[in-house]
Tab-separated table of C-alpha atoms in Angstrom:
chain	number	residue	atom	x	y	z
N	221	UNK	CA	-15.892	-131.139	-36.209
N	222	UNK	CA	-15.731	-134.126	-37.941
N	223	UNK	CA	-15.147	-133.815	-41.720
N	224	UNK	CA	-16.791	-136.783	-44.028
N	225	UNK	CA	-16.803	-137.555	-47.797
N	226	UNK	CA	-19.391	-138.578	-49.753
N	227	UNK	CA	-19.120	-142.053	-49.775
N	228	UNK	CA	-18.423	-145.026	-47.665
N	229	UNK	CA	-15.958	-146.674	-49.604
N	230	UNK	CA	-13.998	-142.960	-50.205
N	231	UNK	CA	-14.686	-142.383	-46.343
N	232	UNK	CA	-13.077	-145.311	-45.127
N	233	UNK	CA	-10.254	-144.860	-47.368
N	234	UNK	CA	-9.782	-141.503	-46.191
N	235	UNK	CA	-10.113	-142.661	-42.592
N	236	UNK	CA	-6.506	-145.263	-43.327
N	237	UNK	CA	-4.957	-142.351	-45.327
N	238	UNK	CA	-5.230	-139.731	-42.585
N	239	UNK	CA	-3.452	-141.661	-40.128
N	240	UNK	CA	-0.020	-140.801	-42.568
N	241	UNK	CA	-0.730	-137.152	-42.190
N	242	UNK	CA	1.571	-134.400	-41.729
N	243	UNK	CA	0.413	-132.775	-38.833
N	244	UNK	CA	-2.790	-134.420	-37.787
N	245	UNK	CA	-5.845	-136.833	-39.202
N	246	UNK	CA	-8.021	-133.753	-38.220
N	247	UNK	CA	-6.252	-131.330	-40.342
N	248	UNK	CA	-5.526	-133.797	-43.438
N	249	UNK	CA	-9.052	-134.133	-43.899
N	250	UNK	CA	-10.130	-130.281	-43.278
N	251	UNK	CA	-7.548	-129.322	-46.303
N	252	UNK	CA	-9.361	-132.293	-48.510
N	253	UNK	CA	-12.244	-131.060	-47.833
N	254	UNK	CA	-11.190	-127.639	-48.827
N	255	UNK	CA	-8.549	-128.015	-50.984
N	256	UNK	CA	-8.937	-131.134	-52.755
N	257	UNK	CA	-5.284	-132.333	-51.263
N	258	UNK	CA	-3.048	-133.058	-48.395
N	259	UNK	CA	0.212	-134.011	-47.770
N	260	UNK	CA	1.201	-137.355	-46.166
N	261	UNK	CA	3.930	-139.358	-44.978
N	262	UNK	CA	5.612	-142.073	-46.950
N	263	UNK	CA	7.124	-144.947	-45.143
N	264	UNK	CA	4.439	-146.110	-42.456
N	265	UNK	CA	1.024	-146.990	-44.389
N	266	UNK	CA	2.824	-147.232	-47.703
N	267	UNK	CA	5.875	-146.248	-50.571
N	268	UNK	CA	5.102	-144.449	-53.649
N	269	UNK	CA	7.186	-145.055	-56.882
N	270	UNK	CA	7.505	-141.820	-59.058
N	271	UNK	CA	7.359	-142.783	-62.814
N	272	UNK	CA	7.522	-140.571	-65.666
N	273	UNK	CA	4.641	-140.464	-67.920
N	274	UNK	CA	7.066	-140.839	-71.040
N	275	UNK	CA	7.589	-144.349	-69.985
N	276	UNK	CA	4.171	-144.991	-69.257
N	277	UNK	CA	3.103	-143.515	-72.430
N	278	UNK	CA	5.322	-145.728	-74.183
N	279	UNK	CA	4.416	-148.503	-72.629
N	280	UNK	CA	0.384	-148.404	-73.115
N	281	UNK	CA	1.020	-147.836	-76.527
N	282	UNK	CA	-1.905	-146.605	-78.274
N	283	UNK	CA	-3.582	-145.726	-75.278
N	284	UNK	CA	-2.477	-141.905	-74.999
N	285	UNK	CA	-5.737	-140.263	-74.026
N	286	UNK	CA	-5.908	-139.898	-69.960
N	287	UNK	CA	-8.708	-142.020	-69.629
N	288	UNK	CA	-7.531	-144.699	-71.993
N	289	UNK	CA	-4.219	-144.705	-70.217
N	290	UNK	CA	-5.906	-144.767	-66.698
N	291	UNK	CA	-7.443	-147.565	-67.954
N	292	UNK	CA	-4.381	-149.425	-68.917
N	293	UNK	CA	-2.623	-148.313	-65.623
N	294	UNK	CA	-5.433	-150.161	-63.679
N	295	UNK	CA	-5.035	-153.092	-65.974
N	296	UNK	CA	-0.845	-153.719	-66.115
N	297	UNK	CA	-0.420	-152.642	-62.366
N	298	UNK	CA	-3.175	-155.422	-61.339
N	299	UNK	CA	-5.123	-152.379	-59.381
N	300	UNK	CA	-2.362	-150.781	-57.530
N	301	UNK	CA	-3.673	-147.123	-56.880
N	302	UNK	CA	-2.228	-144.612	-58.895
N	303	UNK	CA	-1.577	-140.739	-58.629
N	304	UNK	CA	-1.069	-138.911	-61.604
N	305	UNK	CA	0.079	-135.210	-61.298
N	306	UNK	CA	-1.030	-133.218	-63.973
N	307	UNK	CA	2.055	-130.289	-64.445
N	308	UNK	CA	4.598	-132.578	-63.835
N	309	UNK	CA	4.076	-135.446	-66.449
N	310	UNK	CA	4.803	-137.679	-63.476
N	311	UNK	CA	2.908	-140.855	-61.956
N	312	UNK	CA	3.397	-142.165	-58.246
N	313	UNK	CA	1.843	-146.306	-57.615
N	314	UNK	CA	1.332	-146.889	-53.879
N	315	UNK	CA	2.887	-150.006	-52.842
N	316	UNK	CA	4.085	-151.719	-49.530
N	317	UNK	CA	6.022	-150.043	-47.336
N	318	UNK	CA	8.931	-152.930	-47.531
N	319	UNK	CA	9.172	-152.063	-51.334
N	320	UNK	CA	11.752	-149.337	-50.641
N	321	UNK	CA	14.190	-151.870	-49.086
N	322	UNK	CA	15.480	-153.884	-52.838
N	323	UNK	CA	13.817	-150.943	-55.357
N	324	UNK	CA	16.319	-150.567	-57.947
N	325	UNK	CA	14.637	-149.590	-60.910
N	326	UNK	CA	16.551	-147.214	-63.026
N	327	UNK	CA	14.859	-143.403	-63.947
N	328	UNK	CA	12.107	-143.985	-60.851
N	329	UNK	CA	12.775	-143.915	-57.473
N	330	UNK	CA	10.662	-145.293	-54.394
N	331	UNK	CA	9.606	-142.425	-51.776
N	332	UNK	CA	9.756	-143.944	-48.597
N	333	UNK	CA	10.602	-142.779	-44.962
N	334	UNK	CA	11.369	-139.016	-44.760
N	335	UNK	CA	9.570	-138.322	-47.893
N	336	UNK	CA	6.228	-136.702	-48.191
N	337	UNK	CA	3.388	-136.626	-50.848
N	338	UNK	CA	0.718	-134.438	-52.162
N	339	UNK	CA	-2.618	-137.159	-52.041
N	340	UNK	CA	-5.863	-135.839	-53.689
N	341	UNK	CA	-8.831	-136.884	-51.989
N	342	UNK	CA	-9.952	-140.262	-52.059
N	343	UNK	CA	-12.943	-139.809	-54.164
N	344	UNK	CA	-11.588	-136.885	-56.871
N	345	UNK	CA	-11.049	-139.439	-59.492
N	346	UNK	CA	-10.380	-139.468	-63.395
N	347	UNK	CA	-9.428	-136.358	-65.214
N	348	UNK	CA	-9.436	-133.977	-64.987
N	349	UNK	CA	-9.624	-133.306	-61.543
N	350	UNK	CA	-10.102	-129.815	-60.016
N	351	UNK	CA	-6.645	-130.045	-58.151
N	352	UNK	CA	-3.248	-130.540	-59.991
N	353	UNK	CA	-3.265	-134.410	-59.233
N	354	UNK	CA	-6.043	-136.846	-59.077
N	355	UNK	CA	-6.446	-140.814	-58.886
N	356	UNK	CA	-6.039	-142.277	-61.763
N	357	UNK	CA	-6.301	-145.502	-60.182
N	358	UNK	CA	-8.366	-145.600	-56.855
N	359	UNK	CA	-7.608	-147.181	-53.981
N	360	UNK	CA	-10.561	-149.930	-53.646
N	361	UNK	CA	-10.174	-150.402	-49.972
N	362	UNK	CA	-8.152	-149.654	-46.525
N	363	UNK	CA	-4.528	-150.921	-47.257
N	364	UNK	CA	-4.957	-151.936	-51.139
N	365	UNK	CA	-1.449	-151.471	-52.346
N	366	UNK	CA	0.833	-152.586	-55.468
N	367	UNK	CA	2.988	-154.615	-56.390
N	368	UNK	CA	6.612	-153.271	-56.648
N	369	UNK	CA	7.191	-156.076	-59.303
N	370	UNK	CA	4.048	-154.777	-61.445
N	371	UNK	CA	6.015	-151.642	-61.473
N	372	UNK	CA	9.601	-152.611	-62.435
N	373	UNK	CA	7.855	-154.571	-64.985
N	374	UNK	CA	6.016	-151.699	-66.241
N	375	UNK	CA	9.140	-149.376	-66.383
N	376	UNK	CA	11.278	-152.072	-68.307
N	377	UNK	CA	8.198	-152.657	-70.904
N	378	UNK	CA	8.090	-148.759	-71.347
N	379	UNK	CA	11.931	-148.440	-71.608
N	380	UNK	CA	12.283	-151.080	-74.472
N	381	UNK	CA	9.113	-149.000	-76.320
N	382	UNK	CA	11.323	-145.817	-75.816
N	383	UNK	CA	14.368	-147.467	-76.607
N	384	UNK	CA	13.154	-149.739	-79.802
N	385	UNK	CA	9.343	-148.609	-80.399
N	386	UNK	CA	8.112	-151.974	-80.086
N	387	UNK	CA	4.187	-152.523	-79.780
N	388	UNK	CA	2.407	-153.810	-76.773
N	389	UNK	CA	2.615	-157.479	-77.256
N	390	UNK	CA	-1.135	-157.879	-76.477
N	391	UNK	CA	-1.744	-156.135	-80.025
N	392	UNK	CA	0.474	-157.919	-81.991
N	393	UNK	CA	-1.014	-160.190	-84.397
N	394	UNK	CA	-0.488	-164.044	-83.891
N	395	UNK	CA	3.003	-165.540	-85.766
N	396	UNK	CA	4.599	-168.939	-85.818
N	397	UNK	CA	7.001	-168.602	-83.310
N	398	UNK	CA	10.092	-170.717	-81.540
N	399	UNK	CA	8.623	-170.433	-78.114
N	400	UNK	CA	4.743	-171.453	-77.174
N	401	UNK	CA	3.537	-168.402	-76.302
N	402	UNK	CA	-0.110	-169.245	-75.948
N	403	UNK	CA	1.087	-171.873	-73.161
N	404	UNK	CA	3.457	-169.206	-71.788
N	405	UNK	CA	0.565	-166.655	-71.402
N	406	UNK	CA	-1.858	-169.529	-69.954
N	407	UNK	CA	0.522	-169.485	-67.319
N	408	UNK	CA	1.578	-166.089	-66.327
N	409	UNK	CA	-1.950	-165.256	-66.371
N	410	UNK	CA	-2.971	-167.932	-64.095
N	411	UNK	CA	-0.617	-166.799	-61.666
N	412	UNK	CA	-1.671	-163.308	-62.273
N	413	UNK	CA	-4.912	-163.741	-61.500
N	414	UNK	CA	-4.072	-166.134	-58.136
N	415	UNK	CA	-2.181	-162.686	-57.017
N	416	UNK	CA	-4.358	-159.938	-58.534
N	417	UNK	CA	-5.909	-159.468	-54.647
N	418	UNK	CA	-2.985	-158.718	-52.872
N	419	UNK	CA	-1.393	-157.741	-50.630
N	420	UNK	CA	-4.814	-158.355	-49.056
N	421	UNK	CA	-5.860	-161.178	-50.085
N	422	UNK	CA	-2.791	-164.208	-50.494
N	423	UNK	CA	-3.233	-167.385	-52.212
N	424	UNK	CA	-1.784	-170.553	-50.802
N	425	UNK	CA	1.268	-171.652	-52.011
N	426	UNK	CA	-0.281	-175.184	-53.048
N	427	UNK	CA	-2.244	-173.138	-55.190
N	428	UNK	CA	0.797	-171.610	-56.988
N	429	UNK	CA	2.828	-174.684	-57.606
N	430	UNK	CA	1.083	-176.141	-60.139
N	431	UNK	CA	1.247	-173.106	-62.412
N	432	UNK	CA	4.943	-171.907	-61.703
N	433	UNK	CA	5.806	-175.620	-62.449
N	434	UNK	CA	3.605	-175.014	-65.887
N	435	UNK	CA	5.383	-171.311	-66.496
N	436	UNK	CA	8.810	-173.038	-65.594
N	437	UNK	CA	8.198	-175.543	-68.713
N	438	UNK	CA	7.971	-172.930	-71.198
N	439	UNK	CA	10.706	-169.998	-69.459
N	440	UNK	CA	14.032	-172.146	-70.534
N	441	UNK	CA	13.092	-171.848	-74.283
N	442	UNK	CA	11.820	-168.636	-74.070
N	443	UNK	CA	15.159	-167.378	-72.268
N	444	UNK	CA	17.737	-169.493	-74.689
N	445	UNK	CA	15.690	-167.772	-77.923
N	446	UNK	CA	16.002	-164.382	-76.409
N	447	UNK	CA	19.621	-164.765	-75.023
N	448	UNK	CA	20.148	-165.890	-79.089
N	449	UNK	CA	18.766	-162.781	-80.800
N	450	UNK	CA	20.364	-160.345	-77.816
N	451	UNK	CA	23.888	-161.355	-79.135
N	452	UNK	CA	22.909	-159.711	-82.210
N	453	UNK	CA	21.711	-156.822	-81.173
N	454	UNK	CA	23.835	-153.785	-81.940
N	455	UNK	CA	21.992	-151.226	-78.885
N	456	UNK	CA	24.230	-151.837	-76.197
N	457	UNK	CA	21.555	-150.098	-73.868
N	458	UNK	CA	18.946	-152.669	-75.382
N	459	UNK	CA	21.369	-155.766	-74.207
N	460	UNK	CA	22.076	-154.671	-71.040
N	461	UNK	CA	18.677	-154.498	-69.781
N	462	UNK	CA	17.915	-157.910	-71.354
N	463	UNK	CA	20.438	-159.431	-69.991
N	464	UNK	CA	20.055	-157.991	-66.566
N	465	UNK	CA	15.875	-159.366	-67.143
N	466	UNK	CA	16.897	-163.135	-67.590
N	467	UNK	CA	19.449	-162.843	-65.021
N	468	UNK	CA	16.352	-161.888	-62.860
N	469	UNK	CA	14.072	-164.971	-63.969
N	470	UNK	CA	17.316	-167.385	-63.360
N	471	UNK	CA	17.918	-166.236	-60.103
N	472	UNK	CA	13.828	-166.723	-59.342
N	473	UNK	CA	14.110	-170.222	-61.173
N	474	UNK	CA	17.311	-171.534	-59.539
N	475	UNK	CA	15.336	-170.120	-56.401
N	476	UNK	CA	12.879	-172.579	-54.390
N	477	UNK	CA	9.469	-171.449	-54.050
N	478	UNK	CA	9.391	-170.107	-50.273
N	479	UNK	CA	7.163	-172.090	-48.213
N	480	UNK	CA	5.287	-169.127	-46.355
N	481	UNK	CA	2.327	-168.313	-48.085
N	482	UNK	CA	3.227	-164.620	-48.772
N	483	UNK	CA	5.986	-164.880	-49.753
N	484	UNK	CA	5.838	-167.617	-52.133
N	485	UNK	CA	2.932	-165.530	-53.388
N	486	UNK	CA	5.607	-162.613	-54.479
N	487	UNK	CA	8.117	-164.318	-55.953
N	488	UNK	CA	5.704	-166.167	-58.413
N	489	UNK	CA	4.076	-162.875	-59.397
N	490	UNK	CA	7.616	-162.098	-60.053
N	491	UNK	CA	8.406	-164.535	-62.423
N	492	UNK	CA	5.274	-164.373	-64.428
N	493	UNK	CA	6.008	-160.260	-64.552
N	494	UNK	CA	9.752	-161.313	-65.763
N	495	UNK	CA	8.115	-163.412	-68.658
N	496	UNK	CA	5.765	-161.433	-69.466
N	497	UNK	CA	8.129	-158.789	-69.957
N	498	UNK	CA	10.457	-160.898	-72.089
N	499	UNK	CA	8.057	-162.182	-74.233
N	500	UNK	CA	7.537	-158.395	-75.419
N	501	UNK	CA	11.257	-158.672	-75.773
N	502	UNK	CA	11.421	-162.044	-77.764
N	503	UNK	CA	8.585	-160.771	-80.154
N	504	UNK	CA	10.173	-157.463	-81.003
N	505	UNK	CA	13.203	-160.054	-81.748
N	506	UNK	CA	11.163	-161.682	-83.816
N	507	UNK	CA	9.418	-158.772	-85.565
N	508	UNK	CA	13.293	-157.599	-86.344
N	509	UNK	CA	14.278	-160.932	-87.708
N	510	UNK	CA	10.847	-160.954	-90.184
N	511	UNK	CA	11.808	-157.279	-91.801
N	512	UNK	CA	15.303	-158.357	-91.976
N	513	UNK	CA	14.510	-161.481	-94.033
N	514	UNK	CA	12.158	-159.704	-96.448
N	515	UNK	CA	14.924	-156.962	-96.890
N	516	UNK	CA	13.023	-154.110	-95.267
């Protein structure tokens, strides 16, 4: 008996899933069918990096409702499918199987060979779903995975919120700043966008040069302003994850850009993650530096 969903694009999703299954495809999609979940193997098809909600909940922000934070999932991980468990306050974001290899992320850890994973059926989507996890972001096609630098830099913006209960950066209101941020953003999000379809879909590397060599212009002041206002800090825990973030953009910028397509592809999407992140770091410097002059 073959078992089908109720879509094409769910079906054919569900056809690339099953191959990971425990036992057999035959018997991964019988218990969808009547249980709303299977379990699969990490490793082969893809990784999945368990998150705590906490973080992520930090990270969006105002966005606390499930839909409104599903929303902003989609959104900061670039489309990387998402499983959200609902007992366990827990997230796991499918990525590439060769994301295990250099994951060091601190409180997450990156479920890959030997590890095995509850997935809800392709098409039981938004909560809340009738099984204890559901997708809170789809997968859009066969072999659509993250980016495991989407999710450091997720984890990193979420632990500074935690840490320092900083705002989202995208809300804060506009301020005469040190660094040009507007040029900054113009060119993380131009890379952003040039990577937003893989690992599917790579852009060229001629494509990327231009706009790494425009992010590159802006990164130097934007590191030397936050290095400044680090010094100051007096949350040791605050200062070593800074300074472990511009070590990581110094060792992408001393770093040619790889000439294989792919490649190239990842470590700009790196660098415009890094900056991105630090930017949230350099405003919350700034925001500290503006109470302290009026005395607050």
């Amino acid at each position: 008996m073959t078992y089908r969903l109720l879509d094409p694009p769910s079906e054919a999703v569900a056809e690339w899933l099953s191959s990971a299954a425990l036992q057999d495809a035959e018997t991964a999609r019988r218990e969808w069918e009547s249980d709303g979940m299977t379990v699969l193997q990490c490793g082969s098809l893809f990784t999945a990096i368990r998150v705590p909600l906490d973080v992520v909940e930090a990270a969006a922000g105002e966005f606390t409702l499930p839909n409104e934070l599903d929303a902003y999932l989609a959104d900061a991980l670039l489309g990387a499918p998402v499983i959200r468990c609902t007992h366990g306050r827990r997230l796991y974001v499918l990525c590439d199987p060769s994301t295990v290899k250099d994951w060091r992320v601190p409180g997450t850890e990156c479920l890959g060979k030997g590890y095995e994973l509850g997935v809800p059926r392709p098409d039981l989507i938004g909560y809340p779903g009738r099984t204890s996890s559901y997708w809170a972001v789809p997968i859009s096609q066969p072999g659509n995975l993250g980016s495991g630098a989407a999710v450091s830099q997720l984890v990193l913006h979420g632990r500074f919120a935690v840490a320092r209960e900083f705002p989202n950066p995208d809300h804060e209101p506009p301020r005469k700043t040190a660094v040009d941020l507007d040029g900054m953003r113009k060119a993380q999000e131009e890379i952003l966008d040039l990577t937003r379809g893989m690992p599917g879909l790579v852009p060229p590397r001629a494509k990327l040069e231009p706009a790494v060599a425009e992010l590159q212009v802006y990164v130097e002041d934007l590191v030397r302003e936050v290095e400044a206002g680090t010094e100051t800090e007096e949350d040791s825990a605050g200062q070593e994850t800074t300074k472990w973030l511009i070590g990581r953009i110094r060792k992408n910028l001393a770093a040619e850009l790889p000439p294989g397509d792919r490649e190239a592809a990842l470590q700009a999407e790196d660098l415009a993650l890094c900056c991105r992140t630090l930017t949230a770091v350099y405003l919350r410097q700034q925001g500290a530096s503006d109470r302290g002059a009026s005395g607050d």
